[in-house]
């Protein structure tokens, strides 16, 4: 049996219909905690969508977890400690441990701000993964 799972999350325009959170009191529209649906051991991921003008409404900081926010649509801003960074499609923001963060969709965003938040903790990843091997003897499934 192969160790993989597939989750159909829907198109970006469907993400606002998601409802979720890490706890019932932090659940909201436009959030899907993917690692609660897939058996992920070392990484976590949420899929998110904010309406123009919507904001997180809170700051948070991690002591062990590192996050990367990958923005896919819309326009917004992230506040990182004392800095404000503009974000939009194609922006990736890595946030290390000990950095306070919050975010918002700009009021004049051309549509929903949509992003993935990928988080991991534990040990440092190697620059070049040394646990992989190629399988040159295996033919391409596309030929």
XYZ file of N, CA and C in Angstrom:
429
model
N 0.853 -1.178 0.000
C 0.000 0.000 0.000
C 0.897 1.239 0.000
N 0.621 2.166 -0.885
C 1.394 3.402 -0.972
C 0.948 4.381 0.100
N 1.895 5.177 0.563
C 1.619 6.147 1.617
C 1.372 7.522 1.015
N 0.175 7.733 0.513
C -0.229 9.056 0.038
C -1.724 9.214 0.172
N -2.140 10.474 0.178
C -3.561 10.807 0.220
C -3.794 11.946 -0.758
N -5.003 12.071 -1.247
C -5.390 13.157 -2.143
C -6.582 13.867 -1.519
N -6.513 15.182 -1.460
C -7.618 15.997 -0.958
C -7.966 17.020 -2.033
N -9.186 17.002 -2.506
C -9.645 18.003 -3.458
C -10.122 19.212 -2.672
N -9.400 20.329 -2.759
C -9.737 21.529 -1.994
C -10.634 22.478 -2.772
N -10.860 22.196 -4.050
C -11.663 23.092 -4.863
C -10.817 24.214 -5.428
N -11.384 24.932 -6.363
C -10.690 26.065 -6.969
C -10.544 27.217 -5.989
N -9.645 28.133 -6.281
C -9.412 29.290 -5.416
C -10.704 30.035 -5.118
N -11.586 30.108 -6.100
C -12.834 30.851 -5.905
C -13.797 30.140 -4.949
N -13.475 28.920 -4.533
C -14.306 28.176 -3.590
C -13.760 28.215 -2.160
N -12.582 28.771 -1.953
C -11.936 28.712 -0.643
C -12.686 29.481 0.432
N -13.391 30.532 0.078
C -14.117 31.320 1.076
C -15.197 30.478 1.761
N -15.711 29.478 1.070
C -16.762 28.621 1.621
C -16.235 27.656 2.684
N -14.916 27.515 2.787
C -14.343 26.658 3.831
C -14.626 27.294 5.191
N -14.772 26.471 6.195
C -14.938 26.955 7.562
C -14.102 26.058 8.459
N -13.181 26.664 9.207
C -12.359 25.829 10.069
C -11.434 26.627 10.947
N -10.687 25.905 11.747
C -9.719 26.488 12.659
C -9.059 25.387 13.461
N -8.140 25.795 14.303
C -7.433 24.833 15.134
C -8.257 24.434 16.349
N -9.145 25.309 16.779
C -10.056 25.065 17.897
C -11.408 25.675 17.506
N -12.479 25.206 18.110
C -13.791 25.775 17.768
C -13.851 27.297 17.956
N -13.211 27.832 19.002
C -13.287 29.277 19.249
C -12.422 30.098 18.304
N -11.568 29.444 17.497
C -10.762 30.198 16.531
C -11.153 29.863 15.091
N -12.237 29.130 14.906
C -12.692 28.787 13.557
C -13.331 30.001 12.896
N -13.237 30.044 11.563
C -13.797 31.166 10.829
C -14.049 30.758 9.383
N -14.840 31.580 8.690
C -15.036 31.402 7.259
C -13.715 31.629 6.547
N -13.506 30.904 5.471
C -12.323 31.122 4.652
C -11.065 30.455 5.176
N -11.166 29.502 6.078
C -9.972 28.782 6.561
C -10.233 27.281 6.507
N -9.268 26.587 5.965
C -9.311 25.123 5.950
C -7.977 24.623 6.488
N -8.020 23.855 7.570
C -6.807 23.304 8.166
C -6.552 21.957 7.490
N -5.745 21.990 6.463
C -5.515 20.816 5.620
C -4.886 19.677 6.414
N -4.002 19.999 7.368
C -3.360 18.923 8.121
C -4.304 18.254 9.109
N -5.520 18.761 9.279
C -6.532 18.046 10.057
C -7.272 17.041 9.175
N -7.103 17.179 7.859
C -7.787 16.289 6.924
C -6.853 15.275 6.280
N -5.574 15.586 6.224
C -4.567 14.672 5.697
C -3.651 14.249 6.841
N -3.131 13.055 6.773
C -2.272 12.531 7.844
C -0.853 13.084 7.699
N -0.667 14.347 8.061
C 0.638 15.004 7.928
C 1.376 14.907 9.265
N 2.652 14.512 9.214
C 3.438 14.326 10.421
C 4.347 15.503 10.733
N 4.963 16.095 9.731
C 6.038 17.048 9.966
C 5.746 18.461 9.480
N 4.710 18.603 8.686
C 4.330 19.921 8.182
C 2.844 20.126 8.384
N 2.436 21.374 8.404
C 1.023 21.708 8.484
C 0.705 22.734 7.410
N -0.565 22.834 7.044
C -0.941 23.792 6.008
C -2.392 24.200 6.199
N -2.637 25.493 6.019
C -4.004 25.987 5.943
C -4.200 26.659 4.593
N -5.417 26.587 4.075
C -5.828 27.311 2.873
C -6.780 28.398 3.344
N -6.542 29.646 2.914
C -7.230 30.801 3.486
C -7.765 31.745 2.424
N -8.854 32.434 2.757
C -9.431 33.454 1.879
C -10.064 34.540 2.736
N -9.674 35.784 2.505
C -10.264 36.949 3.181
C -10.949 37.833 2.149
N -12.097 38.366 2.531
C -12.782 39.371 1.722
C -11.986 40.673 1.766
N -12.077 41.536 0.736
C -11.416 42.841 0.809
C -11.807 43.572 2.097
N -10.794 44.093 2.796
C -11.013 44.808 4.047
C -10.994 43.934 5.289
N -11.050 42.621 5.134
C -11.035 41.723 6.291
C -9.611 41.593 6.834
N -9.488 41.445 8.141
C -8.173 41.296 8.757
C -8.208 40.205 9.810
N -7.028 39.729 10.191
C -6.935 38.661 11.184
C -7.537 39.105 12.511
N -7.266 40.322 12.929
C -7.815 40.807 14.197
C -7.006 40.396 15.407
N -5.867 39.779 15.199
C -4.996 39.377 16.309
C -3.562 39.260 15.794
N -2.628 39.370 16.708
C -1.215 39.089 16.452
C -0.921 37.708 17.018
N 0.071 37.025 16.452
C 0.545 35.802 17.094
C 2.020 35.593 16.801
N 2.637 34.740 17.613
C 4.067 34.448 17.506
C 4.259 32.975 17.849
N 5.215 32.335 17.199
C 5.544 30.939 17.492
C 6.929 30.848 18.109
N 7.089 29.933 19.038
C 8.404 29.722 19.651
C 9.162 28.585 18.959
N 8.441 27.658 18.310
C 9.102 26.525 17.658
C 8.764 26.419 16.177
N 7.597 26.860 15.788
C 7.120 26.676 14.421
C 7.616 27.795 13.512
N 8.036 27.408 12.316
C 8.395 28.342 11.246
C 7.256 28.278 10.228
N 6.884 29.428 9.651
C 5.797 29.462 8.671
C 6.266 30.112 7.376
N 5.650 29.684 6.281
C 5.802 30.389 5.010
C 4.392 30.617 4.466
N 4.121 31.873 4.145
C 2.839 32.288 3.579
C 3.046 32.455 2.078
N 2.231 31.764 1.275
C 2.329 31.833 -0.178
C 1.022 32.439 -0.683
N 1.099 33.666 -1.199
C -0.086 34.397 -1.635
C -0.381 34.079 -3.095
N -1.654 33.797 -3.369
C -2.076 33.325 -4.680
C -2.985 34.290 -5.415
N -3.732 35.118 -4.696
C -4.689 36.035 -5.336
C -4.985 37.190 -4.390
N -5.446 38.295 -4.958
C -5.810 39.462 -4.166
C -4.612 40.276 -3.745
N -4.866 41.314 -2.954
C -3.813 42.197 -2.440
C -4.011 42.363 -0.947
N -2.908 42.384 -0.211
C -2.999 42.534 1.226
C -1.707 43.038 1.819
N -1.626 42.951 3.127
C -0.432 43.353 3.861
C -0.226 42.400 5.021
N 1.052 42.200 5.349
C 1.427 41.484 6.565
C 2.193 42.452 7.442
N 1.882 42.454 8.722
C 2.681 43.189 9.695
C 3.580 42.163 10.367
N 4.882 42.440 10.366
C 5.890 41.538 10.900
C 6.731 42.339 11.878
N 6.503 42.118 13.178
C 7.103 42.953 14.224
C 6.744 44.405 13.932
N 7.721 45.263 13.614
C 7.455 46.685 13.373
C 7.365 47.044 11.889
N 7.395 46.039 11.002
C 7.371 46.292 9.558
C 6.019 45.904 8.963
N 5.668 46.562 7.852
C 4.481 46.205 7.076
C 4.954 45.888 5.668
N 4.553 44.712 5.167
C 4.968 44.227 3.859
C 3.724 44.063 2.989
N 3.748 44.600 1.765
C 2.664 44.396 0.807
C 2.770 42.991 0.223
N 1.632 42.319 0.054
C 1.609 40.963 -0.482
C 0.560 40.856 -1.577
N 0.789 39.963 -2.499
C -0.126 39.697 -3.593
C 0.285 38.425 -4.301
N -0.339 38.125 -5.433
C -0.044 36.885 -6.144
C 1.457 36.740 -6.400
N 1.996 35.601 -6.008
C 3.414 35.340 -6.216
C 4.310 35.726 -5.058
N 3.770 36.365 -4.019
C 4.575 36.728 -2.852
C 4.661 35.538 -1.912
N 5.874 35.251 -1.433
C 6.088 34.238 -0.399
C 6.807 34.924 0.756
N 6.293 34.760 1.961
C 6.873 35.389 3.146
C 7.196 34.294 4.156
N 8.478 34.143 4.463
C 8.899 33.221 5.510
C 8.931 33.980 6.827
N 8.341 33.382 7.872
C 8.307 34.022 9.181
C 8.915 33.049 10.194
N 10.008 33.477 10.804
C 10.711 32.630 11.756
C 10.125 32.711 13.152
N 10.679 31.895 14.012
C 10.259 31.843 15.399
C 10.556 33.189 16.059
N 9.652 33.618 16.925
C 9.848 34.849 17.674
C 9.396 36.116 16.968
N 8.879 36.014 15.737
C 8.409 37.188 14.998
C 6.890 37.296 15.161
N 6.432 38.424 15.669
C 4.990 38.687 15.748
C 4.453 38.930 14.351
N 3.248 38.423 14.075
C 2.667 38.595 12.748
C 1.164 38.769 12.813
N 0.656 39.520 11.840
C -0.770 39.643 11.575
C -0.900 40.021 10.106
N -2.103 39.979 9.542
C -2.277 40.229 8.112
C -3.686 40.722 7.850
N -3.842 41.275 6.631
C -5.156 41.762 6.221
C -5.245 41.771 4.705
N -6.481 41.749 4.209
C -6.754 42.011 2.795
C -6.987 43.510 2.677
N -6.376 44.130 1.703
C -6.583 45.569 1.521
C -8.042 45.851 1.185
N -8.586 46.974 1.670
C -9.980 47.317 1.359
C -10.250 47.416 -0.144
N -9.229 47.835 -0.909
C -9.418 47.971 -2.360
C -8.825 46.790 -3.134
N -8.641 45.646 -2.465
C -8.150 44.451 -3.149
C -9.092 44.113 -4.298
N -8.558 43.720 -5.456
C -9.421 43.401 -6.595
C -10.283 42.156 -6.397
N -10.073 41.448 -5.333
C -10.843 40.247 -5.011
C -10.369 39.723 -3.670
N -10.798 38.528 -3.339
C -10.389 37.934 -2.069
C -8.870 37.747 -2.023
N -8.293 37.958 -0.848
C -6.896 37.622 -0.607
C -6.867 36.131 -0.297
N -6.146 35.372 -1.111
C -6.096 33.921 -0.938
C -4.645 33.493 -0.768
N -4.404 32.641 0.235
C -3.039 32.205 0.486
C -3.009 30.855 1.176
N -1.855 30.226 1.080
C -1.530 29.027 1.834
C -0.574 29.425 2.942
N -0.770 28.891 4.127
C 0.189 29.033 5.217
C 0.733 27.633 5.489
N 2.027 27.469 5.266
C 2.691 26.183 5.467
C 3.580 26.327 6.694
N 3.452 25.404 7.630
C 4.223 25.511 8.856
C 4.915 24.192 9.169
N 6.066 24.334 9.793
C 6.840 23.156 10.196
C 7.632 23.510 11.437
N 8.012 22.518 12.156
C 8.819 22.709 13.354
C 9.693 21.495 13.563
N 10.459 21.521 14.584
C 11.317 20.373 14.850
C 12.726 20.631 14.403
N 13.243 19.770 13.566
C 14.642 19.913 13.190
C 14.811 20.621 11.853
N 16.001 21.120 11.640
C 16.317 21.874 10.438
C 16.336 20.954 9.221
N 15.788 21.443 8.111
C 15.803 20.676 6.872
C 17.170 20.813 6.210
N 17.662 19.751 5.591
C 18.947 19.865 4.887
C 18.783 20.718 3.633
N 19.883 21.371 3.220
C 19.846 22.195 2.002
C 19.470 21.333 0.799
N 20.101 20.181 0.679
C 19.762 19.210 -0.356
C 19.258 17.955 0.350
N 18.009 17.601 0.148
C 17.497 16.419 0.838
C 18.351 15.191 0.516
N 18.852 14.527 1.527
C 19.702 13.360 1.311
C 18.941 12.058 1.503
N 17.633 12.130 1.653
C 16.853 10.914 1.830
C 16.124 10.521 0.548
N 16.502 11.123 -0.571
C 15.831 10.782 -1.831
C 16.784 9.987 -2.721
N 16.198 9.230 -3.633
C 16.976 8.530 -4.643
C 16.160 8.527 -5.926
N 16.849 8.573 -7.048
C 16.172 8.502 -8.344
C 15.959 7.044 -8.725
N 14.992 6.830 -9.601
C 14.690 5.482 -10.075
C 14.765 5.467 -11.606
N 15.993 5.533 -12.149
C 16.136 5.642 -13.610
C 15.610 4.416 -14.366
N 15.494 3.295 -13.694
C 15.003 2.093 -14.354
C 13.493 2.124 -14.593
N 12.799 3.034 -13.950
C 11.344 3.109 -14.081
C 10.976 4.026 -15.240
N 10.154 3.523 -16.153
C 9.727 4.289 -17.322
C 8.751 5.393 -16.914
N 8.702 6.428 -17.702
C 7.756 7.517 -17.489
C 6.328 7.022 -17.697
N 5.391 7.402 -16.826
C 4.006 6.957 -17.020
C 3.337 7.705 -18.177
N 3.952 8.734 -18.699
C 3.335 9.564 -19.732
C 3.698 9.087 -21.128
N 4.643 8.137 -21.238
C 5.046 7.709 -22.599
C 4.315 6.477 -23.041
